[in-house]
Amino acid sequence: PILTVLIGANGAGKSNLLSLFEMFRAVTERRLQPYCVSHGRSEALLHYGPKITSRLTLRIDFGGVTLAAFTTGFLGVSTKGRL
């Protein structure tokens, strides 16, 4: 088995990095909406909520090669905070 260890100061983004990969998996499995519901809806996931952040984009590059990329497009703003 392989062991990966993330080391960094408090607030450096270790948990955010792990959450990013969890969200990316949800996107690839076409279950982004259930993921968002279980993680606090769009208000908790988007910078300043859906009124300020209108789209979600992820791009993963290593050594100049794009391994993965997606954009959700424009996010609908609703009182329920759904994506």
PDB file of N, CA, C and O in Angstrom:
ATOM      1  N   PRO A   1       0.828  -1.204   0.000  1.00  0.00           N
ATOM      2  CA  PRO A   1       0.000   0.000   0.000  1.00  0.00           C
ATOM      3  C   PRO A   1       0.865   1.258   0.000  1.00  0.00           C
ATOM      4  O   PRO A   1       1.955   1.270   0.557  1.00  0.00           O
ATOM      5  N   ILE A   2       0.330   2.301  -0.636  1.00  0.00           N
ATOM      6  CA  ILE A   2       1.021   3.588  -0.706  1.00  0.00           C
ATOM      7  C   ILE A   2       0.421   4.512   0.338  1.00  0.00           C
ATOM      8  O   ILE A   2      -0.797   4.584   0.509  1.00  0.00           O
ATOM      9  N   LEU A   3       1.278   5.229   1.046  1.00  0.00           N
ATOM     10  CA  LEU A   3       0.840   6.192   2.046  1.00  0.00           C
ATOM     11  C   LEU A   3       1.206   7.591   1.577  1.00  0.00           C
ATOM     12  O   LEU A   3       2.359   7.862   1.233  1.00  0.00           O
ATOM     13  N   THR A   4       0.217   8.480   1.522  1.00  0.00           N
ATOM     14  CA  THR A   4       0.447   9.874   1.165  1.00  0.00           C
ATOM     15  C   THR A   4       0.189  10.726   2.386  1.00  0.00           C
ATOM     16  O   THR A   4      -0.838  10.582   3.045  1.00  0.00           O
ATOM     17  N   VAL A   5       1.102  11.622   2.691  1.00  0.00           N
ATOM     18  CA  VAL A   5       0.983  12.488   3.854  1.00  0.00           C
ATOM     19  C   VAL A   5       1.016  13.935   3.390  1.00  0.00           C
ATOM     20  O   VAL A   5       1.897  14.328   2.625  1.00  0.00           O
ATOM     21  N   LEU A   6       0.039  14.724   3.836  1.00  0.00           N
ATOM     22  CA  LEU A   6       0.027  16.167   3.563  1.00  0.00           C
ATOM     23  C   LEU A   6       0.475  16.890   4.818  1.00  0.00           C
ATOM     24  O   LEU A   6      -0.085  16.691   5.888  1.00  0.00           O
ATOM     25  N   ILE A   7       1.486  17.722   4.670  1.00  0.00           N
ATOM     26  CA  ILE A   7       2.015  18.455   5.810  1.00  0.00           C
ATOM     27  C   ILE A   7       1.917  19.942   5.498  1.00  0.00           C
ATOM     28  O   ILE A   7       2.273  20.379   4.400  1.00  0.00           O
ATOM     29  N   GLY A   8       1.437  20.707   6.460  1.00  0.00           N
ATOM     30  CA  GLY A   8       1.358  22.150   6.280  1.00  0.00           C
ATOM     31  C   GLY A   8       0.792  22.807   7.519  1.00  0.00           C
ATOM     32  O   GLY A   8       0.198  22.153   8.379  1.00  0.00           O
ATOM     33  N   ALA A   9       0.966  24.094   7.589  1.00  0.00           N
ATOM     34  CA  ALA A   9       0.462  24.867   8.723  1.00  0.00           C
ATOM     35  C   ALA A   9      -1.064  24.876   8.730  1.00  0.00           C
ATOM     36  O   ALA A   9      -1.705  24.614   7.707  1.00  0.00           O
ATOM     37  N   ASN A  10      -1.638  25.187   9.880  1.00  0.00           N
ATOM     38  CA  ASN A  10      -3.086  25.355   9.957  1.00  0.00           C
ATOM     39  C   ASN A  10      -3.510  26.449   8.981  1.00  0.00           C
ATOM     40  O   ASN A  10      -2.873  27.484   8.879  1.00  0.00           O
ATOM     41  N   GLY A  11      -4.571  26.189   8.241  1.00  0.00           N
ATOM     42  CA  GLY A  11      -5.066  27.169   7.282  1.00  0.00           C
ATOM     43  C   GLY A  11      -4.344  27.186   5.951  1.00  0.00           C
ATOM     44  O   GLY A  11      -4.592  28.045   5.116  1.00  0.00           O
ATOM     45  N   ALA A  12      -3.444  26.225   5.725  1.00  0.00           N
ATOM     46  CA  ALA A  12      -2.672  26.197   4.474  1.00  0.00           C
ATOM     47  C   ALA A  12      -3.466  25.620   3.307  1.00  0.00           C
ATOM     48  O   ALA A  12      -3.075  25.800   2.162  1.00  0.00           O
ATOM     49  N   GLY A  13      -4.563  24.894   3.581  1.00  0.00           N
ATOM     50  CA  GLY A  13      -5.391  24.362   2.511  1.00  0.00           C
ATOM     51  C   GLY A  13      -5.362  22.858   2.346  1.00  0.00           C
ATOM     52  O   GLY A  13      -5.829  22.341   1.333  1.00  0.00           O
ATOM     53  N   LYS A  14      -4.838  22.146   3.319  1.00  0.00           N
ATOM     54  CA  LYS A  14      -4.763  20.676   3.217  1.00  0.00           C
ATOM     55  C   LYS A  14      -6.158  20.071   3.066  1.00  0.00           C
ATOM     56  O   LYS A  14      -6.393  19.259   2.178  1.00  0.00           O
ATOM     57  N   SER A  15      -7.072  20.471   3.915  1.00  0.00           N
ATOM     58  CA  SER A  15      -8.440  19.944   3.862  1.00  0.00           C
ATOM     59  C   SER A  15      -9.154  20.380   2.585  1.00  0.00           C
ATOM     60  O   SER A  15      -9.916  19.613   1.999  1.00  0.00           O
ATOM     61  N   ASN A  16      -8.892  21.608   2.129  1.00  0.00           N
ATOM     62  CA  ASN A  16      -9.495  22.079   0.882  1.00  0.00           C
ATOM     63  C   ASN A  16      -9.027  21.252  -0.303  1.00  0.00           C
ATOM     64  O   ASN A  16      -9.803  20.958  -1.216  1.00  0.00           O
ATOM     65  N   LEU A  17      -7.755  20.872  -0.304  1.00  0.00           N
ATOM     66  CA  LEU A  17      -7.228  20.046  -1.389  1.00  0.00           C
ATOM     67  C   LEU A  17      -7.932  18.686  -1.417  1.00  0.00           C
ATOM     68  O   LEU A  17      -8.351  18.213  -2.475  1.00  0.00           O
ATOM     69  N   LEU A  18      -8.082  18.074  -0.263  1.00  0.00           N
ATOM     70  CA  LEU A  18      -8.781  16.785  -0.201  1.00  0.00           C
ATOM     71  C   LEU A  18     -10.238  16.938  -0.617  1.00  0.00           C
ATOM     72  O   LEU A  18     -10.783  16.092  -1.331  1.00  0.00           O
ATOM     73  N   SER A  19     -10.879  18.016  -0.196  1.00  0.00           N
ATOM     74  CA  SER A  19     -12.276  18.269  -0.581  1.00  0.00           C
ATOM     75  C   SER A  19     -12.401  18.474  -2.083  1.00  0.00           C
ATOM     76  O   SER A  19     -13.391  18.080  -2.690  1.00  0.00           O
ATOM     77  N   LEU A  20     -11.408  19.107  -2.697  1.00  0.00           N
ATOM     78  CA  LEU A  20     -11.424  19.305  -4.142  1.00  0.00           C
ATOM     79  C   LEU A  20     -11.477  17.966  -4.875  1.00  0.00           C
ATOM     80  O   LEU A  20     -12.260  17.791  -5.804  1.00  0.00           O
ATOM     81  N   PHE A  21     -10.654  17.022  -4.449  1.00  0.00           N
ATOM     82  CA  PHE A  21     -10.661  15.716  -5.111  1.00  0.00           C
ATOM     83  C   PHE A  21     -11.970  14.972  -4.867  1.00  0.00           C
ATOM     84  O   PHE A  21     -12.456  14.255  -5.744  1.00  0.00           O
ATOM     85  N   GLU A  22     -12.558  15.148  -3.701  1.00  0.00           N
ATOM     86  CA  GLU A  22     -13.868  14.544  -3.429  1.00  0.00           C
ATOM     87  C   GLU A  22     -14.929  15.147  -4.346  1.00  0.00           C
ATOM     88  O   GLU A  22     -15.761  14.434  -4.914  1.00  0.00           O
ATOM     89  N   MET A  23     -14.884  16.474  -4.528  1.00  0.00           N
ATOM     90  CA  MET A  23     -15.849  17.128  -5.417  1.00  0.00           C
ATOM     91  C   MET A  23     -15.616  16.712  -6.867  1.00  0.00           C
ATOM     92  O   MET A  23     -16.566  16.455  -7.613  1.00  0.00           O
ATOM     93  N   PHE A  24     -14.356  16.619  -7.269  1.00  0.00           N
ATOM     94  CA  PHE A  24     -14.038  16.203  -8.632  1.00  0.00           C
ATOM     95  C   PHE A  24     -14.571  14.798  -8.902  1.00  0.00           C
ATOM     96  O   PHE A  24     -15.110  14.527  -9.972  1.00  0.00           O
ATOM     97  N   ARG A  25     -14.464  13.925  -7.936  1.00  0.00           N
ATOM     98  CA  ARG A  25     -15.021  12.576  -8.097  1.00  0.00           C
ATOM     99  C   ARG A  25     -16.534  12.638  -8.274  1.00  0.00           C
ATOM    100  O   ARG A  25     -17.097  11.941  -9.124  1.00  0.00           O
ATOM    101  N   ALA A  26     -17.198  13.484  -7.489  1.00  0.00           N
ATOM    102  CA  ALA A  26     -18.650  13.634  -7.625  1.00  0.00           C
ATOM    103  C   ALA A  26     -19.015  14.128  -9.022  1.00  0.00           C
ATOM    104  O   ALA A  26     -19.999  13.671  -9.613  1.00  0.00           O
ATOM    105  N   VAL A  27     -18.227  15.036  -9.569  1.00  0.00           N
ATOM    106  CA  VAL A  27     -18.488  15.549 -10.917  1.00  0.00           C
ATOM    107  C   VAL A  27     -18.326  14.442 -11.943  1.00  0.00           C
ATOM    108  O   VAL A  27     -19.172  14.262 -12.831  1.00  0.00           O
ATOM    109  N   THR A  28     -17.245  13.676 -11.847  1.00  0.00           N
ATOM    110  CA  THR A  28     -17.008  12.615 -12.826  1.00  0.00           C
ATOM    111  C   THR A  28     -18.064  11.512 -12.740  1.00  0.00           C
ATOM    112  O   THR A  28     -18.322  10.838 -13.732  1.00  0.00           O
ATOM    113  N   GLU A  29     -18.670  11.348 -11.575  1.00  0.00           N
ATOM    114  CA  GLU A  29     -19.727  10.347 -11.402  1.00  0.00           C
ATOM    115  C   GLU A  29     -21.122  10.946 -11.608  1.00  0.00           C
ATOM    116  O   GLU A  29     -22.125  10.294 -11.338  1.00  0.00           O
ATOM    117  N   ARG A  30     -21.169  12.195 -12.059  1.00  0.00           N
ATOM    118  CA  ARG A  30     -22.426  12.906 -12.347  1.00  0.00           C
ATOM    119  C   ARG A  30     -23.340  12.988 -11.128  1.00  0.00           C
ATOM    120  O   ARG A  30     -24.542  12.784 -11.205  1.00  0.00           O
ATOM    121  N   ARG A  31     -22.742  13.292  -9.977  1.00  0.00           N
ATOM    122  CA  ARG A  31     -23.541  13.462  -8.767  1.00  0.00           C
ATOM    123  C   ARG A  31     -23.117  14.717  -7.997  1.00  0.00           C
ATOM    124  O   ARG A  31     -23.002  14.746  -6.786  1.00  0.00           O
ATOM    125  N   LEU A  32     -22.919  15.809  -8.780  1.00  0.00           N
ATOM    126  CA  LEU A  32     -22.513  17.070  -8.171  1.00  0.00           C
ATOM    127  C   LEU A  32     -23.619  17.644  -7.288  1.00  0.00           C
ATOM    128  O   LEU A  32     -23.352  18.132  -6.195  1.00  0.00           O
ATOM    129  N   GLN A  33     -24.866  17.584  -7.749  1.00  0.00           N
ATOM    130  CA  GLN A  33     -25.940  18.168  -6.940  1.00  0.00           C
ATOM    131  C   GLN A  33     -26.085  17.468  -5.588  1.00  0.00           C
ATOM    132  O   GLN A  33     -26.138  18.143  -4.555  1.00  0.00           O
ATOM    133  N   PRO A  34     -26.120  16.126  -5.513  1.00  0.00           N
ATOM    134  CA  PRO A  34     -26.171  15.496  -4.191  1.00  0.00           C
ATOM    135  C   PRO A  34     -24.951  15.833  -3.328  1.00  0.00           C
ATOM    136  O   PRO A  34     -25.067  16.005  -2.115  1.00  0.00           O
ATOM    137  N   TYR A  35     -23.786  15.954  -3.958  1.00  0.00           N
ATOM    138  CA  TYR A  35     -22.582  16.337  -3.219  1.00  0.00           C
ATOM    139  C   TYR A  35     -22.775  17.721  -2.592  1.00  0.00           C
ATOM    140  O   TYR A  35     -22.470  17.933  -1.421  1.00  0.00           O
ATOM    141  N   CYS A  36     -23.273  18.660  -3.378  1.00  0.00           N
ATOM    142  CA  CYS A  36     -23.468  20.030  -2.876  1.00  0.00           C
ATOM    143  C   CYS A  36     -24.487  20.064  -1.748  1.00  0.00           C
ATOM    144  O   CYS A  36     -24.309  20.780  -0.765  1.00  0.00           O
ATOM    145  N   VAL A  37     -25.556  19.297  -1.881  1.00  0.00           N
ATOM    146  CA  VAL A  37     -26.576  19.253  -0.830  1.00  0.00           C
ATOM    147  C   VAL A  37     -25.969  18.720   0.464  1.00  0.00           C
ATOM    148  O   VAL A  37     -26.207  19.259   1.545  1.00  0.00           O
ATOM    149  N   SER A  38     -25.148  17.697   0.364  1.00  0.00           N
ATOM    150  CA  SER A  38     -24.580  17.095   1.576  1.00  0.00           C
ATOM    151  C   SER A  38     -23.434  17.918   2.174  1.00  0.00           C
ATOM    152  O   SER A  38     -23.026  17.664   3.291  1.00  0.00           O
ATOM    153  N   HIS A  39     -22.926  18.909   1.419  1.00  0.00           N
ATOM    154  CA  HIS A  39     -21.813  19.721   1.907  1.00  0.00           C
ATOM    155  C   HIS A  39     -22.196  21.187   2.130  1.00  0.00           C
ATOM    156  O   HIS A  39     -21.338  22.057   2.083  1.00  0.00           O
ATOM    157  N   GLY A  40     -23.457  21.465   2.350  1.00  0.00           N
ATOM    158  CA  GLY A  40     -23.842  22.824   2.714  1.00  0.00           C
ATOM    159  C   GLY A  40     -24.397  23.662   1.591  1.00  0.00           C
ATOM    160  O   GLY A  40     -24.459  24.875   1.728  1.00  0.00           O
ATOM    161  N   ARG A  41     -24.768  23.055   0.495  1.00  0.00           N
ATOM    162  CA  ARG A  41     -25.333  23.766  -0.650  1.00  0.00           C
ATOM    163  C   ARG A  41     -24.361  24.793  -1.203  1.00  0.00           C
ATOM    164  O   ARG A  41     -23.237  24.929  -0.755  1.00  0.00           O
ATOM    165  N   SER A  42     -24.784  25.531  -2.197  1.00  0.00           N
ATOM    166  CA  SER A  42     -23.881  26.434  -2.903  1.00  0.00           C
ATOM    167  C   SER A  42     -23.368  27.568  -2.025  1.00  0.00           C
ATOM    168  O   SER A  42     -22.275  28.068  -2.232  1.00  0.00           O
ATOM    169  N   GLU A  43     -24.132  27.978  -1.018  1.00  0.00           N
ATOM    170  CA  GLU A  43     -23.675  29.067  -0.153  1.00  0.00           C
ATOM    171  C   GLU A  43     -22.383  28.703   0.578  1.00  0.00           C
ATOM    172  O   GLU A  43     -21.545  29.545   0.838  1.00  0.00           O
ATOM    173  N   ALA A  44     -22.228  27.433   0.911  1.00  0.00           N
ATOM    174  CA  ALA A  44     -21.035  26.987   1.631  1.00  0.00           C
ATOM    175  C   ALA A  44     -19.880  26.637   0.690  1.00  0.00           C
ATOM    176  O   ALA A  44     -18.727  26.697   1.085  1.00  0.00           O
ATOM    177  N   LEU A  45     -20.188  26.291  -0.556  1.00  0.00           N
ATOM    178  CA  LEU A  45     -19.156  25.823  -1.476  1.00  0.00           C
ATOM    179  C   LEU A  45     -18.569  26.911  -2.358  1.00  0.00           C
ATOM    180  O   LEU A  45     -17.436  26.811  -2.795  1.00  0.00           O
ATOM    181  N   LEU A  46     -19.340  27.938  -2.649  1.00  0.00           N
ATOM    182  CA  LEU A  46     -18.893  28.985  -3.569  1.00  0.00           C
ATOM    183  C   LEU A  46     -18.401  30.208  -2.809  1.00  0.00           C
ATOM    184  O   LEU A  46     -18.991  30.588  -1.797  1.00  0.00           O
ATOM    185  N   HIS A  47     -17.367  30.838  -3.324  1.00  0.00           N
ATOM    186  CA  HIS A  47     -16.809  32.045  -2.715  1.00  0.00           C
ATOM    187  C   HIS A  47     -17.883  33.128  -2.671  1.00  0.00           C
ATOM    188  O   HIS A  47     -18.369  33.568  -3.704  1.00  0.00           O
ATOM    189  N   TYR A  48     -18.284  33.517  -1.480  1.00  0.00           N
ATOM    190  CA  TYR A  48     -19.344  34.508  -1.240  1.00  0.00           C
ATOM    191  C   TYR A  48     -20.705  34.075  -1.788  1.00  0.00           C
ATOM    192  O   TYR A  48     -21.561  34.907  -2.044  1.00  0.00           O
ATOM    193  N   GLY A  49     -20.902  32.785  -1.998  1.00  0.00           N
ATOM    194  CA  GLY A  49     -22.203  32.279  -2.418  1.00  0.00           C
ATOM    195  C   GLY A  49     -22.478  32.481  -3.898  1.00  0.00           C
ATOM    196  O   GLY A  49     -21.690  33.066  -4.624  1.00  0.00           O
ATOM    197  N   PRO A  50     -23.630  31.991  -4.360  1.00  0.00           N
ATOM    198  CA  PRO A  50     -23.937  31.992  -5.798  1.00  0.00           C
ATOM    199  C   PRO A  50     -24.223  33.376  -6.372  1.00  0.00           C
ATOM    200  O   PRO A  50     -24.176  33.548  -7.579  1.00  0.00           O
ATOM    201  N   LYS A  51     -24.509  34.361  -5.549  1.00  0.00           N
ATOM    202  CA  LYS A  51     -24.768  35.701  -6.098  1.00  0.00           C
ATOM    203  C   LYS A  51     -23.493  36.347  -6.620  1.00  0.00           C
ATOM    204  O   LYS A  51     -23.534  37.185  -7.501  1.00  0.00           O
ATOM    205  N   ILE A  52     -22.339  35.966  -6.091  1.00  0.00           N
ATOM    206  CA  ILE A  52     -21.055  36.527  -6.520  1.00  0.00           C
ATOM    207  C   ILE A  52     -20.330  35.574  -7.468  1.00  0.00           C
ATOM    208  O   ILE A  52     -19.775  35.985  -8.474  1.00  0.00           O
ATOM    209  N   THR A  53     -20.340  34.284  -7.151  1.00  0.00           N
ATOM    210  CA  THR A  53     -19.656  33.282  -7.965  1.00  0.00           C
ATOM    211  C   THR A  53     -20.646  32.652  -8.922  1.00  0.00           C
ATOM    212  O   THR A  53     -21.521  31.907  -8.504  1.00  0.00           O
ATOM    213  N   SER A  54     -20.508  32.949 -10.204  1.00  0.00           N
ATOM    214  CA  SER A  54     -21.511  32.514 -11.174  1.00  0.00           C
ATOM    215  C   SER A  54     -21.168  31.217 -11.895  1.00  0.00           C
ATOM    216  O   SER A  54     -21.999  30.673 -12.600  1.00  0.00           O
ATOM    217  N   ARG A  55     -19.951  30.720 -11.730  1.00  0.00           N
ATOM    218  CA  ARG A  55     -19.586  29.464 -12.368  1.00  0.00           C
ATOM    219  C   ARG A  55     -18.486  28.781 -11.565  1.00  0.00           C
ATOM    220  O   ARG A  55     -17.793  29.421 -10.794  1.00  0.00           O
ATOM    221  N   LEU A  56     -18.340  27.510 -11.789  1.00  0.00           N
ATOM    222  CA  LEU A  56     -17.337  26.710 -11.101  1.00  0.00           C
ATOM    223  C   LEU A  56     -16.450  26.073 -12.159  1.00  0.00           C
ATOM    224  O   LEU A  56     -16.943  25.417 -13.064  1.00  0.00           O
ATOM    225  N   THR A  57     -15.144  26.296 -12.051  1.00  0.00           N
ATOM    226  CA  THR A  57     -14.201  25.778 -13.030  1.00  0.00           C
ATOM    227  C   THR A  57     -13.092  25.025 -12.305  1.00  0.00           C
ATOM    228  O   THR A  57     -12.600  25.485 -11.285  1.00  0.00           O
ATOM    229  N   LEU A  58     -12.724  23.880 -12.847  1.00  0.00           N
ATOM    230  CA  LEU A  58     -11.619  23.092 -12.306  1.00  0.00           C
ATOM    231  C   LEU A  58     -10.728  22.677 -13.467  1.00  0.00           C
ATOM    232  O   LEU A  58     -11.218  22.218 -14.495  1.00  0.00           O
ATOM    233  N   ARG A  59      -9.445  22.846 -13.289  1.00  0.00           N
ATOM    234  CA  ARG A  59      -8.483  22.407 -14.292  1.00  0.00           C
ATOM    235  C   ARG A  59      -7.275  21.863 -13.547  1.00  0.00           C
ATOM    236  O   ARG A  59      -6.752  22.510 -12.644  1.00  0.00           O
ATOM    237  N   ILE A  60      -6.835  20.672 -13.918  1.00  0.00           N
ATOM    238  CA  ILE A  60      -5.686  20.048 -13.278  1.00  0.00           C
ATOM    239  C   ILE A  60      -4.610  19.852 -14.340  1.00  0.00           C
ATOM    240  O   ILE A  60      -4.821  19.156 -15.329  1.00  0.00           O
ATOM    241  N   ASP A  61      -3.458  20.515 -14.129  1.00  0.00           N
ATOM    242  CA  ASP A  61      -2.320  20.421 -15.040  1.00  0.00           C
ATOM    243  C   ASP A  61      -1.105  19.896 -14.286  1.00  0.00           C
ATOM    244  O   ASP A  61      -0.856  20.316 -13.159  1.00  0.00           O
ATOM    245  N   PHE A  62      -0.380  19.001 -14.918  1.00  0.00           N
ATOM    246  CA  PHE A  62       0.900  18.539 -14.401  1.00  0.00           C
ATOM    247  C   PHE A  62       1.892  18.539 -15.548  1.00  0.00           C
ATOM    248  O   PHE A  62       1.658  17.905 -16.574  1.00  0.00           O
ATOM    249  N   GLY A  63       2.986  19.249 -15.370  1.00  0.00           N
ATOM    250  CA  GLY A  63       4.022  19.273 -16.396  1.00  0.00           C
ATOM    251  C   GLY A  63       3.545  19.793 -17.734  1.00  0.00           C
ATOM    252  O   GLY A  63       3.989  19.315 -18.770  1.00  0.00           O
ATOM    253  N   GLY A  64       2.624  20.743 -17.744  1.00  0.00           N
ATOM    254  CA  GLY A  64       2.123  21.316 -18.989  1.00  0.00           C
ATOM    255  C   GLY A  64       1.070  20.467 -19.681  1.00  0.00           C
ATOM    256  O   GLY A  64       0.637  20.797 -20.773  1.00  0.00           O
ATOM    257  N   VAL A  65       0.663  19.378 -19.069  1.00  0.00           N
ATOM    258  CA  VAL A  65      -0.359  18.495 -19.647  1.00  0.00           C
ATOM    259  C   VAL A  65      -1.636  18.641 -18.822  1.00  0.00           C
ATOM    260  O   VAL A  65      -1.614  18.499 -17.599  1.00  0.00           O
ATOM    261  N   THR A  66      -2.746  18.941 -19.498  1.00  0.00           N
ATOM    262  CA  THR A  66      -4.024  19.050 -18.808  1.00  0.00           C
ATOM    263  C   THR A  66      -4.580  17.651 -18.597  1.00  0.00           C
ATOM    264  O   THR A  66      -4.863  16.933 -19.558  1.00  0.00           O
ATOM    265  N   LEU A  67      -4.711  17.266 -17.344  1.00  0.00           N
ATOM    266  CA  LEU A  67      -5.227  15.936 -17.017  1.00  0.00           C
ATOM    267  C   LEU A  67      -6.739  15.936 -16.906  1.00  0.00           C
ATOM    268  O   LEU A  67      -7.388  14.934 -17.190  1.00  0.00           O
ATOM    269  N   ALA A  68      -7.294  17.051 -16.469  1.00  0.00           N
ATOM    270  CA  ALA A  68      -8.745  17.133 -16.304  1.00  0.00           C
ATOM    271  C   ALA A  68      -9.166  18.588 -16.323  1.00  0.00           C
ATOM    272  O   ALA A  68      -8.436  19.457 -15.866  1.00  0.00           O
ATOM    273  N   ALA A  69     -10.353  18.848 -16.864  1.00  0.00           N
ATOM    274  CA  ALA A  69     -10.876  20.216 -16.865  1.00  0.00           C
ATOM    275  C   ALA A  69     -12.387  20.154 -17.017  1.00  0.00           C
ATOM    276  O   ALA A  69     -12.912  19.333 -17.753  1.00  0.00           O
ATOM    277  N   PHE A  70     -13.077  21.018 -16.282  1.00  0.00           N
ATOM    278  CA  PHE A  70     -14.517  21.173 -16.480  1.00  0.00           C
ATOM    279  C   PHE A  70     -14.958  22.538 -15.988  1.00  0.00           C
ATOM    280  O   PHE A  70     -14.314  23.156 -15.168  1.00  0.00           O
ATOM    281  N   THR A  71     -16.054  23.008 -16.549  1.00  0.00           N
ATOM    282  CA  THR A  71     -16.722  24.227 -16.096  1.00  0.00           C
ATOM    283  C   THR A  71     -18.194  23.904 -16.009  1.00  0.00           C
ATOM    284  O   THR A  71     -18.763  23.327 -16.932  1.00  0.00           O
ATOM    285  N   THR A  72     -18.813  24.276 -14.891  1.00  0.00           N
ATOM    286  CA  THR A  72     -20.228  23.970 -14.727  1.00  0.00           C
ATOM    287  C   THR A  72     -21.113  24.888 -15.548  1.00  0.00           C
ATOM    288  O   THR A  72     -22.281  24.650 -15.677  1.00  0.00           O
ATOM    289  N   GLY A  73     -20.558  25.954 -16.106  1.00  0.00           N
ATOM    290  CA  GLY A  73     -21.373  26.957 -16.775  1.00  0.00           C
ATOM    291  C   GLY A  73     -21.894  27.921 -15.725  1.00  0.00           C
ATOM    292  O   GLY A  73     -21.389  27.977 -14.617  1.00  0.00           O
ATOM    293  N   PHE A  74     -22.889  28.672 -16.074  1.00  0.00           N
ATOM    294  CA  PHE A  74     -23.439  29.612 -15.112  1.00  0.00           C
ATOM    295  C   PHE A  74     -24.334  28.876 -14.132  1.00  0.00           C
ATOM    296  O   PHE A  74     -25.118  28.021 -14.510  1.00  0.00           O
ATOM    297  N   LEU A  75     -24.183  29.214 -12.876  1.00  0.00           N
ATOM    298  CA  LEU A  75     -24.956  28.563 -11.827  1.00  0.00           C
ATOM    299  C   LEU A  75     -26.254  29.315 -11.613  1.00  0.00           C
ATOM    300  O   LEU A  75     -26.259  30.534 -11.539  1.00  0.00           O
ATOM    301  N   GLY A  76     -27.326  28.585 -11.505  1.00  0.00           N
ATOM    302  CA  GLY A  76     -28.602  29.214 -11.204  1.00  0.00           C
ATOM    303  C   GLY A  76     -28.655  29.681  -9.762  1.00  0.00           C
ATOM    304  O   GLY A  76     -28.212  28.985  -8.871  1.00  0.00           O
ATOM    305  N   VAL A  77     -29.151  30.859  -9.550  1.00  0.00           N
ATOM    306  CA  VAL A  77     -29.289  31.396  -8.208  1.00  0.00           C
ATOM    307  C   VAL A  77     -30.722  31.173  -7.756  1.00  0.00           C
ATOM    308  O   VAL A  77     -31.659  31.557  -8.438  1.00  0.00           O
ATOM    309  N   SER A  78     -30.881  30.508  -6.649  1.00  0.00           N
ATOM    310  CA  SER A  78     -32.208  30.287  -6.125  1.00  0.00           C
ATOM    311  C   SER A  78     -32.178  30.458  -4.608  1.00  0.00           C
ATOM    312  O   SER A  78     -31.121  30.429  -3.995  1.00  0.00           O
ATOM    313  N   THR A  79     -33.323  30.597  -4.026  1.00  0.00           N
ATOM    314  CA  THR A  79     -33.386  30.757  -2.575  1.00  0.00           C
ATOM    315  C   THR A  79     -32.989  29.474  -1.868  1.00  0.00           C
ATOM    316  O   THR A  79     -32.625  29.499  -0.706  1.00  0.00           O
ATOM    317  N   LYS A  80     -33.067  28.343  -2.547  1.00  0.00           N
ATOM    318  CA  LYS A  80     -32.687  27.068  -1.947  1.00  0.00           C
ATOM    319  C   LYS A  80     -31.192  26.803  -2.094  1.00  0.00           C
ATOM    320  O   LYS A  80     -30.680  25.856  -1.535  1.00  0.00           O
ATOM    321  N   GLY A  81     -30.487  27.615  -2.868  1.00  0.00           N
ATOM    322  CA  GLY A  81     -29.050  27.459  -3.029  1.00  0.00           C
ATOM    323  C   GLY A  81     -28.634  26.250  -3.823  1.00  0.00           C
ATOM    324  O   GLY A  81     -27.587  25.695  -3.624  1.00  0.00           O
ATOM    325  N   ARG A  82     -29.444  25.833  -4.760  1.00  0.00           N
ATOM    326  CA  ARG A  82     -29.098  24.675  -5.582  1.00  0.00           C
ATOM    327  C   ARG A  82     -28.184  25.085  -6.711  1.00  0.00           C
ATOM    328  O   ARG A  82     -28.256  26.187  -7.217  1.00  0.00           O
ATOM    329  N   LEU A  83     -27.342  24.146  -7.122  1.00  0.00           N
ATOM    330  CA  LEU A  83     -26.464  24.390  -8.257  1.00  0.00           C
ATOM    331  C   LEU A  83     -27.147  23.941  -9.517  1.00  0.00           C
ATOM    332  O   LEU A  83     -27.881  23.022  -9.542  1.00  0.00           O
TER     333      LEU A  83
END
